[in-house]
Amino acid sequence: MVREMYHTQECRKKRLKEPIICERDDAWLGEAYYFWDDYDDADKWGNNSKRKTGKYEIYKANIDCENVLDTVFNEEHYRFWLSRIELVAKKIAKDTLHKPTIKELNDYFKERGDWQEVTGILFQDLPNVEHYTLIEKIYKDKNIYFAYKKRIQLALFDKSKKVLTTFAHFVTKDCEKKEGYAKSKRTGKKA
Amino acid sequence: MLNLKELARKLDEALAKETPETLTKWLMGKRNKSIESFVGKGVHRLFIKSEIEELQEVIIMHKDNNDYCQSPDNTIGDSYFAQAA
């Protein structure tokens, strides 16, 4: 299956010809090329986290997900991933007395488990913040929203032509001014 | 298409080979690398060095007090230094 996904970066002098690897220590699934499933998420990420140059760029890609571990839509893959995470996490916690991070678990799969054939992992989180929902709070007096919308990302480990079949500039946008951005985050509407 | 059985087999095989020492060394290596990338190699080495020196002082203190009980294969000291190296 080929998925159309989005890669966000700050605007640079030269357009990218390929995605940039994320080496941030807090990258959820470790060192990988990250893509958003939903354009709105790619856009929010640009506005929120790619503000260095005042502009951000969104690239559109077609990705062959044949060998992607799909923990979002494929039940078998999800249950397998969950069981492996818990198996390795228990072993690491028992033997080292330290709870591993999700990045460390993923590194373990790749490095020690030799999962070289896995070209990426499709995963999600469920934001329950105001600017991510069109539905009213669950309790009027508490700031709790129902997290109905998956925020889906792909951590891609292999960017060869066989997997990343196309990659092209889609749009360049100005970062919203902080005040306007804060307002749009609150209301869900553009300032 | 991914062969989940094969992935599971490879992972089980890797886990079966692990000992607390190999896993601790691997995990601490990752975390040391991550601190190193944050504070820089030099600062991190100093940090590790001061930790080792502190541990050595504790060991000497215990030895001096004659209440230092060394394990037969010296595992406590060795594994600590192996991780810190």
CSV table of C-alpha atoms in Angstrom, one decimal:
chain,number,residue,atom,x,y,z
A,1,MET,CA,0.0,0.0,0.0
A,2,VAL,CA,1.3,3.5,-0.9
A,3,ARG,CA,0.5,6.3,1.5
A,4,GLU,CA,0.5,10.0,0.8
A,5,MET,CA,2.2,11.7,3.7
A,6,TYR,CA,3.7,15.0,4.8
A,7,HIS,CA,7.2,16.1,6.0
A,8,THR,CA,7.6,19.5,7.6
A,9,GLN,CA,10.8,21.5,7.9
A,10,GLU,CA,11.7,25.1,8.5
A,11,CYS,CA,12.1,27.0,5.2
A,12,ARG,CA,15.7,26.8,3.9
A,13,LYS,CA,17.5,28.6,1.1
A,14,LYS,CA,17.4,25.5,-1.0
A,15,ARG,CA,14.4,23.2,-1.4
A,16,LEU,CA,14.9,19.8,-0.1
A,17,LYS,CA,15.4,16.9,-2.5
A,18,GLU,CA,14.8,14.3,0.3
A,19,PRO,CA,13.5,14.4,3.9
A,20,ILE,CA,15.8,15.3,6.8
A,21,ILE,CA,16.5,12.7,9.4
A,22,CYS,CA,15.3,13.6,12.9
A,23,GLU,CA,18.1,13.0,15.4
A,24,ARG,CA,16.4,14.8,18.3
A,25,ASP,CA,16.8,12.9,21.5
A,26,ASP,CA,13.1,13.2,22.2
A,27,ALA,CA,12.0,11.9,18.8
A,28,TRP,CA,9.5,9.3,19.9
A,29,LEU,CA,10.7,6.4,17.8
A,30,GLY,CA,14.3,7.5,17.6
A,31,GLU,CA,16.4,8.4,14.6
A,32,ALA,CA,14.1,8.3,11.5
A,33,TYR,CA,12.5,10.4,8.8
A,34,TYR,CA,9.2,11.5,10.2
A,35,PHE,CA,6.0,12.0,8.2
A,36,TRP,CA,2.5,13.1,9.1
A,37,ASP,CA,-0.5,11.4,7.8
A,38,ASP,CA,-2.8,14.4,8.0
A,39,TYR,CA,-1.9,17.7,6.3
A,40,ASP,CA,-3.3,19.7,9.3
A,41,ASP,CA,-0.9,18.0,11.7
A,42,ALA,CA,2.0,18.8,9.3
A,43,ASP,CA,0.9,22.4,9.2
A,44,LYS,CA,0.5,22.6,13.0
A,45,TRP,CA,3.9,21.1,13.5
A,46,GLY,CA,5.4,23.7,11.2
A,47,ASN,CA,3.8,26.6,13.0
A,48,ASN,CA,4.6,25.2,16.4
A,49,SER,CA,8.1,23.7,16.1
A,50,LYS,CA,9.7,24.9,12.8
A,51,ARG,CA,9.8,28.6,13.5
A,52,LYS,CA,13.5,29.3,13.3
A,53,THR,CA,13.4,31.1,9.9
A,54,GLY,CA,9.9,32.5,10.2
A,55,LYS,CA,8.6,30.2,7.4
A,56,TYR,CA,8.1,26.5,7.1
A,57,GLU,CA,7.8,24.1,4.2
A,58,ILE,CA,5.6,21.1,3.8
A,59,TYR,CA,6.7,18.3,1.5
A,60,LYS,CA,4.4,15.7,0.1
A,61,ALA,CA,5.6,12.1,-0.3
A,62,ASN,CA,4.4,8.8,-1.6
A,63,ILE,CA,5.6,6.0,0.6
A,64,ASP,CA,5.4,2.3,0.0
A,65,CYS,CA,4.2,0.8,3.3
A,66,GLU,CA,4.5,-2.8,2.3
A,67,ASN,CA,7.2,-3.4,5.0
A,68,VAL,CA,6.0,-0.8,7.5
A,69,LEU,CA,4.8,-2.0,10.9
A,70,ASP,CA,1.3,-0.5,10.9
A,71,THR,CA,0.3,-0.1,14.6
A,72,VAL,CA,-2.5,2.2,13.7
A,73,PHE,CA,-4.8,0.4,11.2
A,74,ASN,CA,-3.5,-3.2,11.2
A,75,GLU,CA,-4.8,-5.0,14.3
A,76,GLU,CA,-2.4,-7.9,13.9
A,77,HIS,CA,0.6,-5.5,13.7
A,78,TYR,CA,-0.7,-3.5,16.6
A,79,ARG,CA,-1.1,-6.5,18.9
A,80,PHE,CA,2.3,-7.9,17.8
A,81,TRP,CA,4.0,-4.5,18.5
A,82,LEU,CA,2.3,-4.1,21.9
A,83,SER,CA,3.3,-7.6,23.0
A,84,ARG,CA,6.9,-7.1,21.9
A,85,ILE,CA,7.2,-3.7,23.5
A,86,GLU,CA,5.9,-5.1,26.8
A,87,LEU,CA,8.1,-8.2,26.6
A,88,VAL,CA,11.3,-6.2,26.0
A,89,ALA,CA,10.3,-3.4,28.5
A,90,LYS,CA,9.8,-6.0,31.2
A,91,LYS,CA,13.2,-7.7,30.5
A,92,ILE,CA,15.0,-4.4,30.4
A,93,ALA,CA,13.4,-3.2,33.6
A,94,LYS,CA,14.1,-6.5,35.4
A,95,ASP,CA,17.7,-6.8,34.3
A,96,THR,CA,18.8,-3.1,34.5
A,97,LEU,CA,16.3,-1.7,37.1
A,98,HIS,CA,15.6,1.1,34.6
A,99,LYS,CA,12.3,1.5,32.6
A,100,PRO,CA,13.2,2.0,28.9
A,101,THR,CA,11.9,4.8,26.8
A,102,ILE,CA,9.9,4.1,23.6
A,103,LYS,CA,13.0,5.2,21.7
A,104,GLU,CA,15.2,2.8,23.5
A,105,LEU,CA,12.8,0.0,22.8
A,106,ASN,CA,12.7,0.8,19.2
A,107,ASP,CA,16.5,0.9,19.1
A,108,TYR,CA,16.5,-2.5,20.7
A,109,PHE,CA,14.2,-3.9,18.0
A,110,LYS,CA,16.4,-2.5,15.3
A,111,GLU,CA,19.9,-3.1,16.7
A,112,ARG,CA,19.6,-6.2,18.9
A,113,GLY,CA,16.5,-7.8,17.3
A,114,ASP,CA,17.9,-7.2,13.9
A,115,TRP,CA,14.6,-5.9,12.4
A,116,GLN,CA,16.3,-4.6,9.3
A,117,GLU,CA,13.4,-5.6,7.1
A,118,VAL,CA,11.0,-3.2,8.9
A,119,THR,CA,11.2,0.0,6.8
A,120,GLY,CA,9.2,2.1,9.2
A,121,ILE,CA,6.6,2.2,12.0
A,122,LEU,CA,3.2,3.9,11.7
A,123,PHE,CA,2.1,5.0,15.1
A,124,GLN,CA,-0.3,7.5,16.7
A,125,ASP,CA,-1.0,9.5,19.8
A,126,LEU,CA,-4.4,10.9,20.9
A,127,PRO,CA,-4.2,14.5,21.8
A,128,ASN,CA,-7.0,15.7,24.1
A,129,VAL,CA,-6.3,19.4,24.0
A,130,GLU,CA,-8.8,22.1,23.0
A,131,HIS,CA,-7.2,23.1,19.7
A,132,TYR,CA,-7.3,19.6,18.4
A,133,THR,CA,-11.0,18.9,18.9
A,134,LEU,CA,-14.3,20.1,17.4
A,135,ILE,CA,-16.2,18.5,20.3
A,136,GLU,CA,-17.2,20.2,23.5
A,137,LYS,CA,-15.5,19.2,26.8
A,138,ILE,CA,-16.7,16.0,28.5
A,139,TYR,CA,-17.2,17.8,31.8
A,140,LYS,CA,-18.1,21.5,31.7
A,141,ASP,CA,-16.1,22.3,34.8
A,142,LYS,CA,-13.0,20.3,33.9
A,143,ASN,CA,-10.6,20.7,31.0
A,144,ILE,CA,-11.0,17.2,29.7
A,145,TYR,CA,-11.7,16.6,26.0
A,146,PHE,CA,-12.6,13.3,24.4
A,147,ALA,CA,-9.6,12.3,22.3
A,148,TYR,CA,-11.4,11.0,19.2
A,149,LYS,CA,-8.9,12.0,16.6
A,150,LYS,CA,-5.7,10.0,16.0
A,151,ARG,CA,-2.6,12.0,15.3
A,152,ILE,CA,-0.7,9.6,13.0
A,153,GLN,CA,2.9,9.7,12.1
A,154,LEU,CA,5.3,7.4,10.2
A,155,ALA,CA,8.9,6.9,11.5
A,156,LEU,CA,10.6,5.9,8.3
A,157,PHE,CA,14.0,4.1,8.5
A,158,ASP,CA,14.5,3.5,4.8
A,159,LYS,CA,14.4,6.4,2.4
A,160,SER,CA,15.4,4.4,-0.7
A,161,LYS,CA,13.6,5.1,-4.0
A,162,LYS,CA,11.8,1.7,-3.6
A,163,VAL,CA,10.2,2.9,-0.4
A,164,LEU,CA,10.0,6.7,-0.7
A,165,THR,CA,8.8,6.7,-4.2
A,166,THR,CA,8.1,10.5,-4.5
A,167,PHE,CA,9.1,13.5,-2.5
A,168,ALA,CA,8.2,17.0,-3.6
A,169,HIS,CA,7.7,20.5,-2.2
A,170,PHE,CA,4.0,21.1,-1.5
A,171,VAL,CA,3.7,24.5,0.2
A,172,THR,CA,5.7,27.2,2.0
A,173,LYS,CA,4.0,29.1,4.7
A,174,ASP,CA,4.7,32.0,7.1
A,175,CYS,CA,4.7,31.1,10.8
A,176,GLU,CA,1.8,32.8,12.5
A,177,LYS,CA,2.8,35.5,14.9
A,178,LYS,CA,2.9,34.2,18.4
A,179,GLU,CA,-0.1,36.0,19.6
A,180,GLY,CA,-2.3,34.9,16.7
A,181,TYR,CA,-0.9,31.4,16.9
A,182,ALA,CA,-1.8,31.2,20.6
A,183,LYS,CA,-5.3,32.4,19.8
A,184,SER,CA,-5.7,30.0,16.9
A,185,LYS,CA,-4.5,27.2,19.2
A,186,ARG,CA,-7.3,28.1,21.7
A,187,THR,CA,-10.1,28.5,19.1
A,188,GLY,CA,-9.1,26.1,16.4
A,189,LYS,CA,-9.6,28.9,13.9
A,190,LYS,CA,-7.0,30.8,12.0
A,191,ALA,CA,-6.1,34.1,13.5
B,1,MET,CA,4.8,-8.1,3.6
B,2,LEU,CA,6.3,-8.3,7.0
B,3,ASN,CA,6.8,-11.8,8.5
B,4,LEU,CA,5.8,-11.2,12.1
B,5,LYS,CA,6.8,-14.7,13.1
B,6,GLU,CA,10.3,-14.1,11.9
B,7,LEU,CA,10.5,-10.8,13.7
B,8,ALA,CA,9.3,-12.5,16.9
B,9,ARG,CA,11.9,-15.3,16.4
B,10,LYS,CA,14.8,-12.9,16.0
B,11,LEU,CA,13.7,-10.8,19.0
B,12,ASP,CA,13.3,-13.9,21.2
B,13,GLU,CA,16.7,-15.1,20.1
B,14,ALA,CA,18.3,-11.7,21.0
B,15,LEU,CA,16.5,-11.6,24.4
B,16,ALA,CA,17.6,-15.2,25.2
B,17,LYS,CA,21.2,-14.2,24.8
B,18,GLU,CA,21.0,-11.2,27.1
B,19,THR,CA,22.3,-11.1,30.6
B,20,PRO,CA,21.8,-8.3,33.1
B,21,GLU,CA,25.3,-7.2,32.3
B,22,THR,CA,24.9,-7.0,28.5
B,23,LEU,CA,21.6,-5.2,28.8
B,24,THR,CA,22.8,-2.7,31.4
B,25,LYS,CA,25.9,-2.0,29.3
B,26,TRP,CA,23.8,-1.5,26.2
B,27,LEU,CA,21.2,0.8,27.9
B,28,MET,CA,23.9,2.8,29.8
B,29,GLY,CA,25.8,3.2,26.5
B,30,LYS,CA,22.7,4.6,24.9
B,31,ARG,CA,22.0,7.0,27.8
B,32,ASN,CA,25.7,8.1,28.0
B,33,LYS,CA,25.7,8.8,24.3
B,34,SER,CA,22.5,10.9,24.7
B,35,ILE,CA,24.0,12.9,27.6
B,36,GLU,CA,27.2,13.3,25.6
B,37,SER,CA,25.3,14.8,22.6
B,38,PHE,CA,23.6,17.2,25.0
B,39,VAL,CA,26.5,18.5,27.1
B,40,GLY,CA,29.4,17.7,24.8
B,41,LYS,CA,32.0,14.9,25.0
B,42,GLY,CA,34.5,16.7,27.2
B,43,VAL,CA,32.0,17.7,29.9
B,44,HIS,CA,30.5,14.2,29.9
B,45,ARG,CA,33.9,12.5,30.3
B,46,LEU,CA,34.6,14.8,33.3
B,47,PHE,CA,31.2,13.8,34.7
B,48,ILE,CA,32.0,10.1,34.3
B,49,LYS,CA,35.5,10.6,35.6
B,50,SER,CA,34.3,12.3,38.8
B,51,GLU,CA,31.7,9.5,39.3
B,52,ILE,CA,34.5,6.9,39.0
B,53,GLU,CA,36.7,8.9,41.4
B,54,GLU,CA,33.9,9.1,43.9
B,55,LEU,CA,33.3,5.4,43.7
B,56,GLN,CA,37.0,4.7,44.1
B,57,GLU,CA,37.1,6.9,47.2
B,58,VAL,CA,34.2,5.0,48.7
B,59,ILE,CA,35.9,1.7,48.0
B,60,ILE,CA,39.2,2.9,49.5
B,61,MET,CA,37.3,4.2,52.5
B,62,HIS,CA,35.6,0.8,53.0
B,63,LYS,CA,38.9,-1.0,52.6
B,64,ASP,CA,40.5,1.3,55.2
B,65,ASN,CA,37.7,0.6,57.6
B,66,ASN,CA,38.2,-3.1,57.0
B,67,ASP,CA,34.5,-3.6,56.3
B,68,TYR,CA,34.9,-3.7,52.5
B,69,CYS,CA,33.5,-7.0,51.3
B,70,GLN,CA,34.7,-7.7,47.8
B,71,SER,CA,32.7,-10.1,45.7
B,72,PRO,CA,34.7,-13.2,44.6
B,73,ASP,CA,34.8,-12.1,40.9
B,74,ASN,CA,35.0,-8.4,41.6
B,75,THR,CA,31.8,-7.9,39.6
B,76,ILE,CA,30.5,-4.8,41.3
B,77,GLY,CA,33.6,-2.7,40.5
B,78,ASP,CA,34.2,-4.2,37.0
B,79,SER,CA,30.7,-3.8,35.8
B,80,TYR,CA,30.6,-0.2,37.0
B,81,PHE,CA,33.9,0.6,35.2
B,82,ALA,CA,32.8,-1.2,32.1
B,83,GLN,CA,29.6,0.9,31.9
B,84,ALA,CA,31.5,4.1,32.5
B,85,ALA,CA,34.2,3.4,30.0
